[in-house]
C-alpha cells in the first residue's frame, strides 16, 4: 500500500508539472501568437519549393521552450515589447536551423515523430533550408537595433557548431571523460538556453549582476535538458522519435554509461570499457552496454546530477521577488526533468 501511495504521489506531481507548462503557455498566449506570426512572416518567400518546405516544417514546431524563456526573462526584468518578440523568433529560428543541419549530419529520418526535411526532400535542400533559417534569424536580431542581441545570436551559432564538432571528436577518439561530456553539452545545448535569457534581458534594457544569476540558471537548465534527452536513449519508447541505443550507434557515450564505465568496483567494468571502444557496435553490443549502465547505477547517477543542478538553480532565484514569472521558471525546470519526450 505504501508503494502504491508513493507511486500515486509521483504520478500526481508529474501530471502537475506537465500541466504547468501548458499553464505557462496560456499565460503568455498573446506573446506566443505574436511569435508565431513573426516567424511565419520572416520565413515567407516567393520561392515555390522553399515555401513548400517551410510550410511543412512549421507544422512540426515543438513546445517552444526556448522562445518561452526569452519571453519569461523579459517579463522577469521588465515588460514584453517588439524587441522581445523579434529576439524570441530569432533564437527559435536559429535553433530550428541547427536541428535541420543536425538531421543531415546524423542522417536522421524522423524528429518529434515526423519525417525530417532531409528525409522528405534531400540533404542538399535541407542544408539550404537550414541556411535560410540562419539568415532570417540574423535579420530578426538586427531588427532589434541592439548589437548585444546580434552578438549573442552570432556567438550562439559558433558555440552550437563547436559543440557538435567536439561531440564528433569525442566519439571518434573514444573520449570517456565526464568533464569533456559536460563541455560538449554546455556548448551544444546549454548555450542556447543561456542565449535565450541574455536576449530576453537585453530586449528590455537589463544588463546587471542579476542577469548573471539568470544566465547560470539557464546553463543548469540546459544541462539538465540534455541529460534527460540522453536518458531517453536507454529506454524503448516510440514517443521519443528515435530508437534505443541511437547515441551508442553513433559512438556517443553519455552520462549514464560514462558513470558506469568509471566504476572500477564493478567486476565487468574492464570488459565493458573495451566494448565501448569498439569502432562499430552491433545491436547486441549496444544492448549489453545499456544493461550494464542500468545495472551499475548510471540512470540514478544522471537523475542525481539533475537534482543537484536543480537545487543550485532554484537557489539562484532567491535574488528575485516572488511572482508568477519566478514560479514559471521553477515549473519549467521541474518539467525539463520529468518530461517524457
PDB file of N, CA, C and O in Angstrom, residues 66-91 144 146 148-150 152-153 192-207 211 214-215 218 329:
ATOM      1  N   UNK A  66      12.362  27.404 -25.780  1.00  0.00           N
ATOM      2  CA  UNK A  66      13.410  28.426 -25.863  1.00  0.00           C
ATOM      3  C   UNK A  66      12.832  29.832 -26.027  1.00  0.00           C
ATOM      4  O   UNK A  66      13.222  30.736 -25.279  1.00  0.00           O
ATOM      5  N   UNK A  67      11.924  30.063 -26.964  1.00  0.00           N
ATOM      6  CA  UNK A  67      11.331  31.409 -27.014  1.00  0.00           C
ATOM      7  C   UNK A  67      10.514  31.739 -25.759  1.00  0.00           C
ATOM      8  O   UNK A  67      10.425  32.908 -25.373  1.00  0.00           O
ATOM      9  N   UNK A  68       9.939  30.722 -25.126  1.00  0.00           N
ATOM     10  CA  UNK A  68       9.232  30.960 -23.864  1.00  0.00           C
ATOM     11  C   UNK A  68      10.207  31.514 -22.828  1.00  0.00           C
ATOM     12  O   UNK A  68       9.870  32.424 -22.058  1.00  0.00           O
ATOM     13  N   UNK A  69      11.431  30.993 -22.809  1.00  0.00           N
ATOM     14  CA  UNK A  69      12.447  31.500 -21.879  1.00  0.00           C
ATOM     15  C   UNK A  69      12.788  32.967 -22.172  1.00  0.00           C
ATOM     16  O   UNK A  69      13.000  33.756 -21.247  1.00  0.00           O
ATOM     17  N   UNK A  70      12.859  33.312 -23.442  1.00  0.00           N
ATOM     18  CA  UNK A  70      13.126  34.714 -23.812  1.00  0.00           C
ATOM     19  C   UNK A  70      12.016  35.606 -23.260  1.00  0.00           C
ATOM     20  O   UNK A  70      12.274  36.642 -22.631  1.00  0.00           O
ATOM     21  N   UNK A  71      10.774  35.205 -23.482  1.00  0.00           N
ATOM     22  CA  UNK A  71       9.624  36.000 -23.054  1.00  0.00           C
ATOM     23  C   UNK A  71       9.546  36.093 -21.532  1.00  0.00           C
ATOM     24  O   UNK A  71       9.317  37.173 -20.966  1.00  0.00           O
ATOM     25  N   UNK A  72       9.756  34.959 -20.851  1.00  0.00           N
ATOM     26  CA  UNK A  72       9.690  34.963 -19.384  1.00  0.00           C
ATOM     27  C   UNK A  72      10.799  35.827 -18.777  1.00  0.00           C
ATOM     28  O   UNK A  72      10.578  36.529 -17.779  1.00  0.00           O
ATOM     29  N   UNK A  73      11.985  35.781 -19.383  1.00  0.00           N
ATOM     30  CA  UNK A  73      13.086  36.607 -18.883  1.00  0.00           C
ATOM     31  C   UNK A  73      12.751  38.086 -19.034  1.00  0.00           C
ATOM     32  O   UNK A  73      13.018  38.892 -18.131  1.00  0.00           O
ATOM     33  N   UNK A  74      12.176  38.439 -20.165  1.00  0.00           N
ATOM     34  CA  UNK A  74      11.771  39.828 -20.384  1.00  0.00           C
ATOM     35  C   UNK A  74      10.745  40.243 -19.327  1.00  0.00           C
ATOM     36  O   UNK A  74      10.809  41.365 -18.793  1.00  0.00           O
ATOM     37  N   UNK A  75       9.807  39.358 -19.004  1.00  0.00           N
ATOM     38  CA  UNK A  75       8.784  39.672 -18.004  1.00  0.00           C
ATOM     39  C   UNK A  75       9.397  39.752 -16.605  1.00  0.00           C
ATOM     40  O   UNK A  75       8.929  40.522 -15.759  1.00  0.00           O
ATOM     41  N   UNK A  76      10.450  38.964 -16.362  1.00  0.00           N
ATOM     42  CA  UNK A  76      11.113  38.986 -15.062  1.00  0.00           C
ATOM     43  C   UNK A  76      11.796  40.331 -14.820  1.00  0.00           C
ATOM     44  O   UNK A  76      11.810  40.846 -13.695  1.00  0.00           O
ATOM     45  N   UNK A  77      12.368  40.901 -15.891  1.00  0.00           N
ATOM     46  CA  UNK A  77      13.122  42.151 -15.771  1.00  0.00           C
ATOM     47  C   UNK A  77      12.352  43.391 -16.231  1.00  0.00           C
ATOM     48  O   UNK A  77      12.793  44.515 -15.990  1.00  0.00           O
ATOM     49  N   UNK A  78      11.246  43.189 -16.918  1.00  0.00           N
ATOM     50  CA  UNK A  78      10.526  44.345 -17.445  1.00  0.00           C
ATOM     51  C   UNK A  78       9.201  43.940 -18.067  1.00  0.00           C
ATOM     52  O   UNK A  78       8.425  43.209 -17.461  1.00  0.00           O
ATOM     53  N   UNK A  79       8.947  44.417 -19.288  1.00  0.00           N
ATOM     54  CA  UNK A  79       7.694  44.121 -19.983  1.00  0.00           C
ATOM     55  C   UNK A  79       8.002  43.716 -21.422  1.00  0.00           C
ATOM     56  O   UNK A  79       8.954  44.219 -22.033  1.00  0.00           O
ATOM     57  N   UNK A  80       7.192  42.831 -21.960  1.00  0.00           N
ATOM     58  CA  UNK A  80       7.403  42.335 -23.323  1.00  0.00           C
ATOM     59  C   UNK A  80       7.134  43.448 -24.337  1.00  0.00           C
ATOM     60  O   UNK A  80       6.122  44.149 -24.258  1.00  0.00           O
ATOM     61  N   UNK A  81       8.078  43.608 -25.255  1.00  0.00           N
ATOM     62  CA  UNK A  81       7.935  44.588 -26.331  1.00  0.00           C
ATOM     63  C   UNK A  81       8.275  43.932 -27.666  1.00  0.00           C
ATOM     64  O   UNK A  81       8.507  42.720 -27.725  1.00  0.00           O
ATOM     65  N   UNK A  82       8.309  44.708 -28.727  1.00  0.00           N
ATOM     66  CA  UNK A  82       8.559  44.147 -30.057  1.00  0.00           C
ATOM     67  C   UNK A  82       9.957  43.536 -30.169  1.00  0.00           C
ATOM     68  O   UNK A  82      10.155  42.542 -30.868  1.00  0.00           O
ATOM     69  N   UNK A  83      10.924  44.140 -29.468  1.00  0.00           N
ATOM     70  CA  UNK A  83      12.288  43.589 -29.498  1.00  0.00           C
ATOM     71  C   UNK A  83      12.322  42.194 -28.874  1.00  0.00           C
ATOM     72  O   UNK A  83      13.091  41.329 -29.309  1.00  0.00           O
ATOM     73  N   UNK A  84      11.524  41.970 -27.852  1.00  0.00           N
ATOM     74  CA  UNK A  84      11.445  40.659 -27.198  1.00  0.00           C
ATOM     75  C   UNK A  84      10.924  39.612 -28.180  1.00  0.00           C
ATOM     76  O   UNK A  84      11.492  38.515 -28.308  1.00  0.00           O
ATOM     77  N   UNK A  85       9.863  39.949 -28.895  1.00  0.00           N
ATOM     78  CA  UNK A  85       9.274  39.015 -29.861  1.00  0.00           C
ATOM     79  C   UNK A  85      10.263  38.727 -30.995  1.00  0.00           C
ATOM     80  O   UNK A  85      10.413  37.574 -31.427  1.00  0.00           O
ATOM     81  N   UNK A  86      10.950  39.763 -31.462  1.00  0.00           N
ATOM     82  CA  UNK A  86      11.945  39.574 -32.525  1.00  0.00           C
ATOM     83  C   UNK A  86      13.085  38.681 -32.035  1.00  0.00           C
ATOM     84  O   UNK A  86      13.552  37.792 -32.761  1.00  0.00           O
ATOM     85  N   UNK A  87      13.535  38.896 -30.809  1.00  0.00           N
ATOM     86  CA  UNK A  87      14.620  38.088 -30.234  1.00  0.00           C
ATOM     87  C   UNK A  87      14.191  36.644 -30.055  1.00  0.00           C
ATOM     88  O   UNK A  87      14.944  35.715 -30.367  1.00  0.00           O
ATOM     89  N   UNK A  88      12.979  36.454 -29.534  1.00  0.00           N
ATOM     90  CA  UNK A  88      12.462  35.099 -29.331  1.00  0.00           C
ATOM     91  C   UNK A  88      12.324  34.368 -30.667  1.00  0.00           C
ATOM     92  O   UNK A  88      12.645  33.179 -30.787  1.00  0.00           O
ATOM     93  N   UNK A  89      11.871  35.083 -31.674  1.00  0.00           N
ATOM     94  CA  UNK A  89      11.736  34.493 -33.016  1.00  0.00           C
ATOM     95  C   UNK A  89      13.104  34.133 -33.583  1.00  0.00           C
ATOM     96  O   UNK A  89      13.279  33.078 -34.202  1.00  0.00           O
ATOM     97  N   UNK A  90      14.076  35.015 -33.368  1.00  0.00           N
ATOM     98  CA  UNK A  90      15.426  34.787 -33.893  1.00  0.00           C
ATOM     99  C   UNK A  90      16.057  33.544 -33.287  1.00  0.00           C
ATOM    100  O   UNK A  90      16.642  32.714 -33.995  1.00  0.00           O
ATOM    101  N   UNK A  91      15.946  33.405 -31.975  1.00  0.00           N
ATOM    102  CA  UNK A  91      16.594  32.274 -31.311  1.00  0.00           C
ATOM    103  C   UNK A  91      15.886  30.963 -31.671  1.00  0.00           C
ATOM    104  O   UNK A  91      16.525  29.919 -31.836  1.00  0.00           O
ATOM    105  N   UNK A 144      16.215  44.357 -34.004  1.00  0.00           N
ATOM    106  CA  UNK A 144      16.063  44.878 -32.637  1.00  0.00           C
ATOM    107  C   UNK A 144      16.875  46.151 -32.421  1.00  0.00           C
ATOM    108  O   UNK A 144      16.622  46.901 -31.478  1.00  0.00           O
ATOM    109  N   UNK A 146      19.811  46.299 -31.333  1.00  0.00           N
ATOM    110  CA  UNK A 146      20.677  46.116 -30.161  1.00  0.00           C
ATOM    111  C   UNK A 146      21.830  45.189 -30.538  1.00  0.00           C
ATOM    112  O   UNK A 146      21.620  43.996 -30.774  1.00  0.00           O
ATOM    113  N   UNK A 148      24.061  43.904 -28.796  1.00  0.00           N
ATOM    114  CA  UNK A 148      24.261  42.818 -27.838  1.00  0.00           C
ATOM    115  C   UNK A 148      23.436  41.590 -28.223  1.00  0.00           C
ATOM    116  O   UNK A 148      23.874  40.451 -28.045  1.00  0.00           O
ATOM    117  N   UNK A 149      22.250  41.836 -28.739  1.00  0.00           N
ATOM    118  CA  UNK A 149      21.389  40.735 -29.172  1.00  0.00           C
ATOM    119  C   UNK A 149      21.970  40.060 -30.398  1.00  0.00           C
ATOM    120  O   UNK A 149      22.006  38.826 -30.498  1.00  0.00           O
ATOM    121  N   UNK A 150      22.452  40.870 -31.335  1.00  0.00           N
ATOM    122  CA  UNK A 150      23.089  40.324 -32.544  1.00  0.00           C
ATOM    123  C   UNK A 150      24.327  39.514 -32.160  1.00  0.00           C
ATOM    124  O   UNK A 150      24.537  38.397 -32.658  1.00  0.00           O
ATOM    125  N   UNK A 152      24.985  38.086 -29.286  1.00  0.00           N
ATOM    126  CA  UNK A 152      24.586  36.884 -28.564  1.00  0.00           C
ATOM    127  C   UNK A 152      24.157  35.788 -29.526  1.00  0.00           C
ATOM    128  O   UNK A 152      24.532  34.619 -29.365  1.00  0.00           O
ATOM    129  N   UNK A 153      23.391  36.151 -30.539  1.00  0.00           N
ATOM    130  CA  UNK A 153      22.928  35.167 -31.517  1.00  0.00           C
ATOM    131  C   UNK A 153      24.086  34.629 -32.347  1.00  0.00           C
ATOM    132  O   UNK A 153      24.186  33.419 -32.590  1.00  0.00           O
ATOM    133  N   UNK A 192      22.363  27.532 -25.811  1.00  0.00           N
ATOM    134  CA  UNK A 192      21.125  28.033 -26.402  1.00  0.00           C
ATOM    135  C   UNK A 192      20.200  28.603 -25.322  1.00  0.00           C
ATOM    136  O   UNK A 192      19.586  29.665 -25.503  1.00  0.00           O
ATOM    137  N   UNK A 193      20.121  27.932 -24.180  1.00  0.00           N
ATOM    138  CA  UNK A 193      19.279  28.402 -23.081  1.00  0.00           C
ATOM    139  C   UNK A 193      19.842  29.706 -22.494  1.00  0.00           C
ATOM    140  O   UNK A 193      19.084  30.614 -22.153  1.00  0.00           O
ATOM    141  N   UNK A 194      21.158  29.771 -22.383  1.00  0.00           N
ATOM    142  CA  UNK A 194      21.798  30.988 -21.869  1.00  0.00           C
ATOM    143  C   UNK A 194      21.538  32.162 -22.811  1.00  0.00           C
ATOM    144  O   UNK A 194      21.226  33.279 -22.370  1.00  0.00           O
ATOM    145  N   UNK A 195      21.637  31.913 -24.096  1.00  0.00           N
ATOM    146  CA  UNK A 195      21.394  32.966 -25.082  1.00  0.00           C
ATOM    147  C   UNK A 195      19.956  33.472 -25.002  1.00  0.00           C
ATOM    148  O   UNK A 195      19.703  34.676 -25.142  1.00  0.00           O
ATOM    149  N   UNK A 196      19.015  32.573 -24.737  1.00  0.00           N
ATOM    150  CA  UNK A 196      17.612  32.973 -24.600  1.00  0.00           C
ATOM    151  C   UNK A 196      17.448  33.986 -23.473  1.00  0.00           C
ATOM    152  O   UNK A 196      16.757  35.011 -23.619  1.00  0.00           O
ATOM    153  N   UNK A 197      18.078  33.690 -22.332  1.00  0.00           N
ATOM    154  CA  UNK A 197      17.979  34.573 -21.170  1.00  0.00           C
ATOM    155  C   UNK A 197      18.650  35.921 -21.467  1.00  0.00           C
ATOM    156  O   UNK A 197      18.101  36.982 -21.141  1.00  0.00           O
ATOM    157  N   UNK A 198      19.815  35.885 -22.071  1.00  0.00           N
ATOM    158  CA  UNK A 198      20.512  37.128 -22.396  1.00  0.00           C
ATOM    159  C   UNK A 198      19.679  37.998 -23.336  1.00  0.00           C
ATOM    160  O   UNK A 198      19.513  39.208 -23.103  1.00  0.00           O
ATOM    161  N   UNK A 199      19.159  37.394 -24.386  1.00  0.00           N
ATOM    162  CA  UNK A 199      18.406  38.162 -25.375  1.00  0.00           C
ATOM    163  C   UNK A 199      17.116  38.721 -24.794  1.00  0.00           C
ATOM    164  O   UNK A 199      16.709  39.842 -25.106  1.00  0.00           O
ATOM    165  N   UNK A 200      16.475  37.940 -23.916  1.00  0.00           N
ATOM    166  CA  UNK A 200      15.268  38.430 -23.263  1.00  0.00           C
ATOM    167  C   UNK A 200      15.558  39.629 -22.378  1.00  0.00           C
ATOM    168  O   UNK A 200      14.796  40.607 -22.349  1.00  0.00           O
ATOM    169  N   UNK A 201      16.669  39.554 -21.644  1.00  0.00           N
ATOM    170  CA  UNK A 201      17.047  40.654 -20.749  1.00  0.00           C
ATOM    171  C   UNK A 201      17.480  41.890 -21.528  1.00  0.00           C
ATOM    172  O   UNK A 201      17.053  43.016 -21.227  1.00  0.00           O
ATOM    173  N   UNK A 202      18.332  41.687 -22.540  1.00  0.00           N
ATOM    174  CA  UNK A 202      18.793  42.817 -23.341  1.00  0.00           C
ATOM    175  C   UNK A 202      17.614  43.535 -24.013  1.00  0.00           C
ATOM    176  O   UNK A 202      17.638  44.757 -24.190  1.00  0.00           O
ATOM    177  N   UNK A 203      16.597  42.770 -24.387  1.00  0.00           N
ATOM    178  CA  UNK A 203      15.444  43.349 -25.090  1.00  0.00           C
ATOM    179  C   UNK A 203      14.686  44.357 -24.250  1.00  0.00           C
ATOM    180  O   UNK A 203      13.975  45.220 -24.783  1.00  0.00           O
ATOM    181  N   UNK A 204      14.807  44.238 -22.922  1.00  0.00           N
ATOM    182  CA  UNK A 204      14.116  45.191 -22.037  1.00  0.00           C
ATOM    183  C   UNK A 204      15.118  46.078 -21.303  1.00  0.00           C
ATOM    184  O   UNK A 204      14.801  46.710 -20.286  1.00  0.00           O
ATOM    185  N   UNK A 205      16.375  46.094 -21.803  1.00  0.00           N
ATOM    186  CA  UNK A 205      17.372  47.005 -21.261  1.00  0.00           C
ATOM    187  C   UNK A 205      18.058  46.547 -19.995  1.00  0.00           C
ATOM    188  O   UNK A 205      18.684  47.349 -19.300  1.00  0.00           O
ATOM    189  N   UNK A 206      17.981  45.252 -19.694  1.00  0.00           N
ATOM    190  CA  UNK A 206      18.605  44.745 -18.463  1.00  0.00           C
ATOM    191  C   UNK A 206      20.003  44.185 -18.755  1.00  0.00           C
ATOM    192  O   UNK A 206      20.186  43.403 -19.682  1.00  0.00           O
ATOM    193  N   UNK A 207      20.976  44.590 -17.960  1.00  0.00           N
ATOM    194  CA  UNK A 207      22.338  44.064 -18.103  1.00  0.00           C
ATOM    195  C   UNK A 207      23.050  44.261 -16.762  1.00  0.00           C
ATOM    196  O   UNK A 207      23.960  45.072 -16.626  1.00  0.00           O
ATOM    197  N   UNK A 211      21.367  39.477 -13.996  1.00  0.00           N
ATOM    198  CA  UNK A 211      21.348  38.752 -15.264  1.00  0.00           C
ATOM    199  C   UNK A 211      22.363  37.602 -15.225  1.00  0.00           C
ATOM    200  O   UNK A 211      22.117  36.528 -15.774  1.00  0.00           O
ATOM    201  N   UNK A 214      20.751  34.662 -13.695  1.00  0.00           N
ATOM    202  CA  UNK A 214      19.807  34.008 -14.594  1.00  0.00           C
ATOM    203  C   UNK A 214      20.521  33.259 -15.712  1.00  0.00           C
ATOM    204  O   UNK A 214      20.022  32.241 -16.206  1.00  0.00           O
ATOM    205  N   UNK A 215      21.697  33.736 -16.110  1.00  0.00           N
ATOM    206  CA  UNK A 215      22.483  33.011 -17.120  1.00  0.00           C
ATOM    207  C   UNK A 215      22.953  31.668 -16.567  1.00  0.00           C
ATOM    208  O   UNK A 215      22.934  30.657 -17.274  1.00  0.00           O
ATOM    209  N   UNK A 218      20.012  29.388 -16.502  1.00  0.00           N
ATOM    210  CA  UNK A 218      19.741  28.883 -17.847  1.00  0.00           C
ATOM    211  C   UNK A 218      20.740  27.803 -18.246  1.00  0.00           C
ATOM    212  O   UNK A 218      20.379  26.818 -18.901  1.00  0.00           O
ATOM    213  N   UNK A 329       9.591  29.885 -13.922  1.00  0.00           N
ATOM    214  CA  UNK A 329      10.952  29.376 -14.089  1.00  0.00           C
ATOM    215  C   UNK A 329      11.148  28.098 -13.264  1.00  0.00           C
ATOM    216  O   UNK A 329      11.795  27.151 -13.721  1.00  0.00           O
TER     217      UNK A 329
END
